[in-house]
Structures are given as structure tokens and as C-alpha cells.
Tab-separated table of C-alpha atoms in Angstrom:
chain	number	residue	atom	x	y	z
E	1	THR	CA	14.411	3.173	-8.445
E	2	LYS	CA	14.445	5.168	-5.231
E	3	VAL	CA	11.953	8.032	-5.006
E	4	GLY	CA	11.592	10.343	-2.010
E	5	ASP	CA	8.402	11.493	-0.333
E	6	ASN	CA	7.341	13.713	-3.219
E	7	LEU	CA	3.890	12.961	-4.624
E	8	GLY	CA	4.543	14.319	-8.117
E	9	ARG	CA	7.792	12.386	-8.510
E	10	MET	CA	6.179	9.214	-7.191
E	11	VAL	CA	3.297	9.460	-9.659
E	12	SER	CA	5.678	10.138	-12.571
E	13	THR	CA	8.001	7.311	-11.583
E	14	ILE	CA	5.183	4.770	-11.228
E	15	GLN	CA	3.706	5.861	-14.575
E	16	LEU	CA	7.103	5.513	-16.256
E	17	ALA	CA	7.632	2.078	-14.717
E	18	LEU	CA	4.184	0.953	-15.907
E	19	SER	CA	4.973	2.165	-19.424
E	20	ARG	CA	7.965	-0.206	-19.498
E	21	SER	CA	6.619	-3.256	-17.676
E	22	ASP	CA	3.528	-5.270	-16.847
E	23	ALA	CA	3.986	-5.132	-13.072
E	24	VAL	CA	5.482	-2.628	-10.655
E	25	ILE	CA	6.362	-3.323	-7.026
E	26	VAL	CA	6.422	-0.331	-4.681
E	27	CYS	CA	7.981	-0.807	-1.267
E	28	GLY	CA	7.287	1.531	1.652
E	29	GLY	CA	5.143	4.584	2.251
E	30	LEU	CA	2.065	2.711	3.527
E	31	GLY	CA	2.302	3.858	7.143
E	32	PRO	CA	0.132	6.297	9.100
E	33	THR	CA	2.199	9.488	8.863
E	34	GLN	CA	1.753	12.421	6.493
E	35	ASP	CA	4.872	11.489	4.511
E	36	ASP	CA	3.484	8.009	3.782
E	37	ILE	CA	2.049	8.918	0.386
E	38	THR	CA	2.260	5.695	-1.625
E	39	ARG	CA	-1.514	5.125	-1.424
E	40	GLU	CA	-2.185	8.635	-2.732
E	41	ALA	CA	0.341	8.268	-5.557
E	42	ILE	CA	-1.113	4.947	-6.687
E	43	ALA	CA	-4.665	6.326	-6.538
E	44	GLN	CA	-3.581	9.201	-8.806
E	45	VAL	CA	-1.958	6.790	-11.258
E	46	MET	CA	-5.158	4.708	-11.264
E	47	GLY	CA	-7.328	7.841	-11.604
E	48	VAL	CA	-9.428	6.892	-8.566
E	49	SER	CA	-10.166	8.006	-5.009
E	50	LEU	CA	-9.040	6.441	-1.765
E	51	ILE	CA	-11.794	4.521	0.029
E	52	ARG	CA	-11.700	3.954	3.798
E	53	HIS	CA	-12.148	0.263	4.658
E	54	ASP	CA	-13.688	0.021	8.114
E	55	ASP	CA	-12.762	-3.661	8.459
E	56	ILE	CA	-9.090	-2.822	7.965
E	57	GLY	CA	-9.389	0.048	10.442
E	58	GLU	CA	-10.852	-2.322	13.020
E	59	HIS	CA	-8.080	-4.860	12.362
E	60	ILE	CA	-5.477	-2.140	12.961
E	61	ARG	CA	-7.229	-1.041	16.156
E	62	ARG	CA	-7.232	-4.643	17.455
E	63	LEU	CA	-3.534	-5.052	16.640
E	64	PHE	CA	-2.718	-1.961	18.681
E	65	GLU	CA	-4.814	-3.209	21.598
E	66	SER	CA	-3.234	-6.680	21.497
E	67	ARG	CA	0.225	-5.100	21.668
E	68	GLY	CA	-0.736	-2.742	24.487
E	69	ARG	CA	-0.111	0.309	22.311
E	70	GLU	CA	-2.182	3.469	22.112
E	71	PHE	CA	-4.296	3.737	18.969
E	72	THR	CA	-4.499	7.225	17.449
E	73	GLN	CA	-6.778	8.340	14.617
E	74	ASN	CA	-3.914	8.923	12.169
E	75	ASN	CA	-3.459	5.139	12.070
E	76	LEU	CA	-6.740	4.910	10.153
E	77	ARG	CA	-4.934	6.354	7.106
E	78	GLN	CA	-3.633	2.820	6.635
E	79	ALA	CA	-7.225	1.691	5.993
E	80	ASP	CA	-7.472	3.932	2.907
E	81	VAL	CA	-7.299	1.850	-0.275
E	82	PRO	CA	-7.424	3.049	-3.899
E	83	GLU	CA	-10.850	2.292	-5.359
E	84	GLY	CA	-10.647	-0.940	-7.356
E	85	ALA	CA	-7.574	-2.213	-5.511
E	86	THR	CA	-7.536	-5.236	-3.250
E	87	THR	CA	-5.518	-5.776	-0.113
E	88	ILE	CA	-2.942	-8.502	0.348
E	89	ALA	CA	-4.230	-11.169	2.745
E	90	GLU	CA	-0.953	-11.486	4.638
E	91	MET	CA	-0.953	-8.573	7.100
E	92	PRO	CA	1.575	-9.159	9.884
E	93	GLY	CA	1.669	-5.467	10.783
E	94	THR	CA	-0.700	-2.531	10.603
E	95	ALA	CA	-0.171	-1.610	6.947
E	96	PRO	CA	-2.014	-3.696	4.360
E	97	GLY	CA	-0.277	-4.412	1.095
E	98	LEU	CA	-2.121	-3.526	-2.096
E	99	VAL	CA	-2.803	-5.103	-5.480
E	100	CYS	CA	-3.808	-2.308	-7.843
E	101	PRO	CA	-4.930	-3.049	-11.403
E	102	VAL	CA	-4.133	-0.436	-14.031
E	103	GLU	CA	-5.672	-1.516	-17.343
E	104	ASP	CA	-3.856	-4.786	-18.182
E	105	LYS	CA	-1.019	-4.110	-15.721
E	106	VAL	CA	-0.676	-4.198	-11.947
E	107	ILE	CA	0.969	-2.262	-9.141
E	108	TYR	CA	1.854	-4.118	-5.951
E	109	ALA	CA	2.502	-1.999	-2.869
E	110	VAL	CA	4.081	-3.571	0.206
E	111	PRO	CA	5.215	-2.071	3.516
E	112	GLY	CA	8.838	-1.071	3.986
E	113	VAL	CA	9.172	-3.065	7.213
E	114	PRO	CA	11.365	-5.990	6.049
E	115	TYR	CA	9.518	-8.913	7.666
E	116	GLU	CA	6.122	-7.527	6.556
E	117	MET	CA	7.385	-6.948	3.024
E	118	ARG	CA	8.913	-10.429	2.823
E	119	GLU	CA	5.723	-12.172	3.932
E	120	MET	CA	3.600	-10.278	1.377
E	121	VAL	CA	6.060	-10.690	-1.487
E	122	LEU	CA	6.471	-14.418	-0.869
E	123	GLY	CA	2.797	-15.056	-0.101
E	124	THR	CA	1.109	-12.966	-2.799
E	125	VAL	CA	3.325	-10.973	-5.165
E	126	ILE	CA	5.620	-13.737	-6.429
E	127	PRO	CA	2.812	-16.300	-6.847
E	128	ASP	CA	0.805	-13.657	-8.759
E	129	LEU	CA	3.657	-12.942	-11.118
């Protein structure tokens, strides 16, 4: 299902998907811009807050430095993780993937960048399922 950058629609769509399945995979919307709202939508579905993970923020900062790119504060949004969620260990880019438990079900969130998504799906999501 394709859902645009609309928080209410994203929350409703994820809730509907969870009502029909044990696992939901969300792709995209984990970047640093204001329209990257997947983290917020998942946090609402889980009924929790977003927690800033300083270790992830530092990892992102180091990635920028190693690539000779300017680091701006908005990139720290990618270090916000729904409380109770874990991050996916494979992190080839700046956006961590997420494993988000919802009762006896799970939401996986992976970046929309194809090579990042592929690495996380093959390394964590598929083995988990």
C-alpha cells in the first residue's frame, strides 16, 4: 500500500495492516526532513514517545564527516526512535531501520534508499520473519 506524507493516513494504514497481519514492513520516511514522518506515525501506533539516541546521532555525525559532508542539526531527527523499539544493526546510511513491537505483532521500518533497504531486509527483517 502506498501512503503519502500524511501522518493521519499513515497511522490509520499501519493500524489497519496490523489488524490483518502479524508483521508490517514500512519502507521510507526515515530521513531528516520534515516530511519524513514514519518514526512519528509508528510512535503513535505504539502509543509511545520518540526518544533521541545520542549514540545514533554520533554515528550519523561521523558518517557525514567521513564523507566530507556538512552535518546539520536536522539530521539528528534520524536518531529519534519510538520508545521500546530497537534499531536494525545494519546501517549503511544515516537512517537506522527500526523493529517496533506492538503487542504480539511487529512493525519493521527500513529506509527508502534501495541499497540500504535491501541490506536491512536481508540482514534482519527476513531472518526475523
